[in-house]
PDB file of N, CA and C in Angstrom:
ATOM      1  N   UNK A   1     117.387  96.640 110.758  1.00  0.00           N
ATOM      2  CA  UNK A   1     115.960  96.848 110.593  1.00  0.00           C
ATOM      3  C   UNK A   1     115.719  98.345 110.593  1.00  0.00           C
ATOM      4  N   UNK A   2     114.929  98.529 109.658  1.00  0.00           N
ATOM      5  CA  UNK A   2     114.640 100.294 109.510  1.00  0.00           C
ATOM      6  C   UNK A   2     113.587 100.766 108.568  1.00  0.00           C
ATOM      7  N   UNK A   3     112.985 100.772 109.194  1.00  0.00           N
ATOM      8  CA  UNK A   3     111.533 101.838 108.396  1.00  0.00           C
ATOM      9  C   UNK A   3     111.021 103.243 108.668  1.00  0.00           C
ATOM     10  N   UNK A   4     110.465 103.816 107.343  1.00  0.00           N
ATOM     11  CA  UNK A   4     110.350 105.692 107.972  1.00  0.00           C
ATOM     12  C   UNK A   4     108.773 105.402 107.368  1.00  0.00           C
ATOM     13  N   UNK A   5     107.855 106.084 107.769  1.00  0.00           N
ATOM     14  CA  UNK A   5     106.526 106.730 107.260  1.00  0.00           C
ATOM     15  C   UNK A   5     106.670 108.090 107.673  1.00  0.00           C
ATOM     16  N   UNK A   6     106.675 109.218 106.687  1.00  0.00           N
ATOM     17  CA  UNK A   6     106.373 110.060 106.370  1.00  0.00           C
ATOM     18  C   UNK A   6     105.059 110.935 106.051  1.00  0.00           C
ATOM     19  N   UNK A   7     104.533 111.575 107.281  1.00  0.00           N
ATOM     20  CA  UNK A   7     102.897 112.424 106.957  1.00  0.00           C
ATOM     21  C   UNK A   7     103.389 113.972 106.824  1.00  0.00           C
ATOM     22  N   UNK A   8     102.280 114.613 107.139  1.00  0.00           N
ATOM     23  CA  UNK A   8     102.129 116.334 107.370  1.00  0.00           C
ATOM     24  C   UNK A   8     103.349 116.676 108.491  1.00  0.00           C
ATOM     25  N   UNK A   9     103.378 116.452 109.276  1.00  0.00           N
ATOM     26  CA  UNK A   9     103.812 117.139 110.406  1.00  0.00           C
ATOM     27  C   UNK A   9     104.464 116.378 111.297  1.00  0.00           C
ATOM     28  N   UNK A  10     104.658 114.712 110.859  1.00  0.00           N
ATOM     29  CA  UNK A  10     105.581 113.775 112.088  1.00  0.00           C
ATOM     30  C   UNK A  10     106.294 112.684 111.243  1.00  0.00           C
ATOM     31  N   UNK A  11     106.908 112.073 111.763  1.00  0.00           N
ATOM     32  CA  UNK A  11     107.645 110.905 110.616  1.00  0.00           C
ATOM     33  C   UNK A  11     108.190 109.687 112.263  1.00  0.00           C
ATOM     34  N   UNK A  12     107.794 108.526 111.605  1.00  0.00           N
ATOM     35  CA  UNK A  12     107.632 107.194 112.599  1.00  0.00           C
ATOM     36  C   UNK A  12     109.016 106.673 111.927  1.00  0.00           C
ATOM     37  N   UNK A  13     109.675 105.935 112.827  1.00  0.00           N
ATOM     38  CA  UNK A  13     111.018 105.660 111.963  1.00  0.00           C
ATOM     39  C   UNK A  13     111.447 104.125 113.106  1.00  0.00           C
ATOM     40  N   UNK A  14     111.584 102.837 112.637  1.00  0.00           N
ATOM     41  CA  UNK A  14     112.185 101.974 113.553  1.00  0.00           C
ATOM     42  C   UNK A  14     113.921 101.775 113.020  1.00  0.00           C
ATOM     43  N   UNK A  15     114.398 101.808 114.390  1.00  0.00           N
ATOM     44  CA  UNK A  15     115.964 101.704 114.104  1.00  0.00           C
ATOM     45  C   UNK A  15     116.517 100.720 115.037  1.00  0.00           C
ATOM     46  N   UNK A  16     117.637 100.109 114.384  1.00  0.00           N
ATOM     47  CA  UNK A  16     118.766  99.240 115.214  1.00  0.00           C
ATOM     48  C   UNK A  16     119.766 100.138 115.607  1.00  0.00           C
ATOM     49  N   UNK A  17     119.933 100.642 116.887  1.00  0.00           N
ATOM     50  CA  UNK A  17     120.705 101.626 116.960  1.00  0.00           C
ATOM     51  C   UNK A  17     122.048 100.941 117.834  1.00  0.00           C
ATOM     52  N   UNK A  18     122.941 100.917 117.361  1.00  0.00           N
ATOM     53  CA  UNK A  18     124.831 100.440 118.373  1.00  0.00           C
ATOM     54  C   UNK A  18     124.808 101.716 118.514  1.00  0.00           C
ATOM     55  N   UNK A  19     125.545 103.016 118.030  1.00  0.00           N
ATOM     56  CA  UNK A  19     125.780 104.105 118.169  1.00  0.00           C
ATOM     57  C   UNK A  19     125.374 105.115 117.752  1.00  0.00           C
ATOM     58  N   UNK A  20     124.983 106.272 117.625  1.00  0.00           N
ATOM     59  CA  UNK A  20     124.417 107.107 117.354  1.00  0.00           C
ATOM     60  C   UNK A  20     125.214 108.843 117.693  1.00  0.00           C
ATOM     61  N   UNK A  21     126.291 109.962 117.048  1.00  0.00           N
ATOM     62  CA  UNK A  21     126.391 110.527 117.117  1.00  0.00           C
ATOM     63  C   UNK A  21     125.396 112.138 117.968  1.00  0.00           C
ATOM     64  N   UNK A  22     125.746 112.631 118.910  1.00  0.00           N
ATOM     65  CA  UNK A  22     124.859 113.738 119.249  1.00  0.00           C
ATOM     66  C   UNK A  22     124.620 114.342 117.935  1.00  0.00           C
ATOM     67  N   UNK A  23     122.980 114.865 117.837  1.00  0.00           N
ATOM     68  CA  UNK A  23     122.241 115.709 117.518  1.00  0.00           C
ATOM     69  C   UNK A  23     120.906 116.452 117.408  1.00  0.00           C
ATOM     70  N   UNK A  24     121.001 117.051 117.005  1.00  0.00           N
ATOM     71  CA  UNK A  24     119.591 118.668 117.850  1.00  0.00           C
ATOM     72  C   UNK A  24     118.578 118.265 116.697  1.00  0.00           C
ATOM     73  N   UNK A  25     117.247 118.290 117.591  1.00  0.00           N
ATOM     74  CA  UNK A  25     116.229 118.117 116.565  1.00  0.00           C
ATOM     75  C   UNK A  25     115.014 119.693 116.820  1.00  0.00           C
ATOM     76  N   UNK A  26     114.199 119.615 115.864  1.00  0.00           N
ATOM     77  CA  UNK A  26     113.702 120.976 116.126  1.00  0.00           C
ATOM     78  C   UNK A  26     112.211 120.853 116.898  1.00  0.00           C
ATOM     79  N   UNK A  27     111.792 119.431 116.705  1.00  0.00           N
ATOM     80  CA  UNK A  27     110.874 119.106 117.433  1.00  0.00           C
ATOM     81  C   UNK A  27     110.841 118.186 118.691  1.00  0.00           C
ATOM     82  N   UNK A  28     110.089 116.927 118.981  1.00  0.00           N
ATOM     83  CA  UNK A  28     109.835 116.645 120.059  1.00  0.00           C
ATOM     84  C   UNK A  28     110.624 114.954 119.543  1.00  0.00           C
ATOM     85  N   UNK A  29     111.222 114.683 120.098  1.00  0.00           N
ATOM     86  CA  UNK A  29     111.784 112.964 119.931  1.00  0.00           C
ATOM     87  C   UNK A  29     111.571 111.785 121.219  1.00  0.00           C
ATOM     88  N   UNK A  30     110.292 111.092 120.464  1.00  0.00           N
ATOM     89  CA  UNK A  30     110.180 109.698 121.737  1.00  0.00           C
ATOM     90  C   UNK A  30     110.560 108.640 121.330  1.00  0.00           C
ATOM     91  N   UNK A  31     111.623 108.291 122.296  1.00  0.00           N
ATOM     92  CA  UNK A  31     112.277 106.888 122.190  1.00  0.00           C
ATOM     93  C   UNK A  31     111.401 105.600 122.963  1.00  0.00           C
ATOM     94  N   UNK A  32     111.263 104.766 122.023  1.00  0.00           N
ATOM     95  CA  UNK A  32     110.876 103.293 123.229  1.00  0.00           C
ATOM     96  C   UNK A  32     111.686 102.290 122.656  1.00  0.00           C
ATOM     97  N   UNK A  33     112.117 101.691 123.895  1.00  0.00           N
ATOM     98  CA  UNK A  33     112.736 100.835 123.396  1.00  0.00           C
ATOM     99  C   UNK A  33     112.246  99.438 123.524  1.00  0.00           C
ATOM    100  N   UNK A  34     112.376  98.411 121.924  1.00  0.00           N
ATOM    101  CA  UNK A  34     112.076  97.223 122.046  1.00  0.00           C
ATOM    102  C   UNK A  34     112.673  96.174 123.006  1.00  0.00           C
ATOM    103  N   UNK A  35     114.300  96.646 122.925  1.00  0.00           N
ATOM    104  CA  UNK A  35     114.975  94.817 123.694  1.00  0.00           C
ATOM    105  C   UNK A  35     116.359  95.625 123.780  1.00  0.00           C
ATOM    106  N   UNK A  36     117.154  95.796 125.008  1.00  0.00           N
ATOM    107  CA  UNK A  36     118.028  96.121 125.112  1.00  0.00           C
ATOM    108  C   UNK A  36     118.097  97.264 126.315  1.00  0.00           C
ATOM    109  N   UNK A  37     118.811  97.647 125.848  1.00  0.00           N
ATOM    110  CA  UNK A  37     118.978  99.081 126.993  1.00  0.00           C
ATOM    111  C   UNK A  37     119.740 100.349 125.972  1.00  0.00           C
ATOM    112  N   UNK A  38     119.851 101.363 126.124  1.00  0.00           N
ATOM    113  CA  UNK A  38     120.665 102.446 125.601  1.00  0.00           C
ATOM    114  C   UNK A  38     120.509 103.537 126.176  1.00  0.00           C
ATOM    115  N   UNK A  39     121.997 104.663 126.418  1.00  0.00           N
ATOM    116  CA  UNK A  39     122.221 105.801 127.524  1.00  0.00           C
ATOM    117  C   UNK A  39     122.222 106.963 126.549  1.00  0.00           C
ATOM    118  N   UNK A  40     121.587 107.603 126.588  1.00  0.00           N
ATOM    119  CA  UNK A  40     120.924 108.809 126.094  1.00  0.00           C
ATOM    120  C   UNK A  40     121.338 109.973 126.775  1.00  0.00           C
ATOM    121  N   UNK A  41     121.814 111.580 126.147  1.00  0.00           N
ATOM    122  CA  UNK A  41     121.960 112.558 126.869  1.00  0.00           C
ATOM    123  C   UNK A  41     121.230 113.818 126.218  1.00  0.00           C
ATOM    124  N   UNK A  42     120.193 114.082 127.442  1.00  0.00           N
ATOM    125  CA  UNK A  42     119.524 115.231 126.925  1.00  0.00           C
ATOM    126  C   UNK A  42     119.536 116.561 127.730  1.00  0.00           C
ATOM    127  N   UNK A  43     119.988 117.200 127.093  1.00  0.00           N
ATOM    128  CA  UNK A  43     120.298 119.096 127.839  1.00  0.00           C
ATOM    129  C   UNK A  43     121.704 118.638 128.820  1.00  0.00           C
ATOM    130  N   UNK A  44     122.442 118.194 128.644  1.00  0.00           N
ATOM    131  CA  UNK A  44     123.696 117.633 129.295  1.00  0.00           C
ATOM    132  C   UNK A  44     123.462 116.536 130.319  1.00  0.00           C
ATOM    133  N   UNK A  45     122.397 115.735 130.533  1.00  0.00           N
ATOM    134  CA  UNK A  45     121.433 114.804 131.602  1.00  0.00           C
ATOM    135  C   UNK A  45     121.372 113.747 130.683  1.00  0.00           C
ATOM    136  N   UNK A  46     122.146 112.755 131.585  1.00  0.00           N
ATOM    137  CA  UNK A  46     121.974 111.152 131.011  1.00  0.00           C
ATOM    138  C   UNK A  46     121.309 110.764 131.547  1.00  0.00           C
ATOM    139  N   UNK A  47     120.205 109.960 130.436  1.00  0.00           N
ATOM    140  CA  UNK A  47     119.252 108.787 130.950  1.00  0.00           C
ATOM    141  C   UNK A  47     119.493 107.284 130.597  1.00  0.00           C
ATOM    142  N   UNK A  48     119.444 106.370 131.706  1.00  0.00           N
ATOM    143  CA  UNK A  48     119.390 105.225 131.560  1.00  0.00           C
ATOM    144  C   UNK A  48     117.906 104.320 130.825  1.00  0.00           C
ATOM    145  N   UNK A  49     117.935 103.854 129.444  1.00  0.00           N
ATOM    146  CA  UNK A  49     116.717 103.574 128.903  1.00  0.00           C
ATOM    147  C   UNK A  49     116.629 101.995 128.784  1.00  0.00           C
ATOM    148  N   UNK A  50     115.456 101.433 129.255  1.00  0.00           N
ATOM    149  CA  UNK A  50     115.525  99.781 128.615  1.00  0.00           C
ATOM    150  C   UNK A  50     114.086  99.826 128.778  1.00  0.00           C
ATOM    151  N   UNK A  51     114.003  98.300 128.159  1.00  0.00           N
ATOM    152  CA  UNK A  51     112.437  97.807 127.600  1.00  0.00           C
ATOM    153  C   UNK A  51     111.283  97.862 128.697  1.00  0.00           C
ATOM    154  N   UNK A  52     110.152  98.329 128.379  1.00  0.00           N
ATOM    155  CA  UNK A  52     109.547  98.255 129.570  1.00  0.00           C
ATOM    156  C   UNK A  52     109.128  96.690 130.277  1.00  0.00           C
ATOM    157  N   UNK A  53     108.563  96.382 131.543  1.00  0.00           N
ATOM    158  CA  UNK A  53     108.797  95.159 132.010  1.00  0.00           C
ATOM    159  C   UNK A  53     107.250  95.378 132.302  1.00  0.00           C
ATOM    160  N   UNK A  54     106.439  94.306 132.080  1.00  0.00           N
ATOM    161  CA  UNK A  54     104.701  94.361 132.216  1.00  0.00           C
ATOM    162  C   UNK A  54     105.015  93.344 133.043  1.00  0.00           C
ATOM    163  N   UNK A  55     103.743  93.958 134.037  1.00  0.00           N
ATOM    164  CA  UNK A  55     103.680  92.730 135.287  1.00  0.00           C
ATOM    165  C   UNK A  55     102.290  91.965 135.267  1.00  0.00           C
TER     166      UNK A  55
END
């Protein structure tokens, strides 16, 4: 599954991500995640990420 919208100044993008190679972006990157979990490393700091849980 994968879609991009493209404006002025931001771009929305949904991804199925298994793996994903490190790389540097020049702006700001927010992850949410739908269903799963995935370990992320930012400025050498791993984060543990999964779906949020509504109570």
């Amino acid at each position: 599954m994968s879609g991009t919208v493209i404006e002025d100044s931001y771009q929305i993008s949904l991804q199925n991500i298994r793996h994903h190679s490190q790389h540097i972006h020049l702006g700001i990157e927010i992850l949410f995640v739908i269903r799963g979990e995935v370990e992320v490393m930012v400025n050498q700091d791993f984060w543990h990420l999964g779906k949020m849980i509504s109570c």
